[in-house]
Amino acid sequence: MEIRWTEEAVKQLENTLDFWREHNYSDAYPNKIINELNKVELAIAEKPYFLAKFVESIRLYQRHFLKGKFSLYYDIIEEENVIVIKFFRSSSQEPL
């Protein structure tokens, strides 16, 4: 399946990467996040329901990665063969 990101999700990811870059004075952790994100995107594209939890209140699937520190929230549009990532969240943020 094709993966698309909403502008909001991209902005959330960029803000998170910027935070860790400034907090650690290094690109090491942001690069680790990106590497793990690439792996989880590939996994979701192949098997979008595997290891995903459906969050009824927001009607999106949630997939944790990097030992549960981050989550992707996404919608699956079967008829278009597309996955739309709507939110990128840190586990330390308020739940959606």
Steps between C-alpha positions, in 0.01 A plus 500: 500500500607857439568714806408868510554747783271790587660842543414484870681167546808629316502811719474286816791283384715804415425659839598179679824467306584866567430456871737203531765667286498806728463300822793266429712740291531216251332338201555149638158454663302672221679270252404199713136613494513538120659157453237330716225701332617377158483140625152539644377671181615201295331262743174698495504517119521120482274406792308804624295309759790304652590625850261794456237597752175656380417806712122520487473857635696646206430217252868457410756225533790552737842342462769544765869490417840560657408305815165677529651849512322616183177423318357541155126543461371410159199426285484216249317572175473152352327602176787738416773272637618792717598552862473857625712585802300763686704547819852441627511502879746454782379282787574792734234715329136516601297221336288593200 
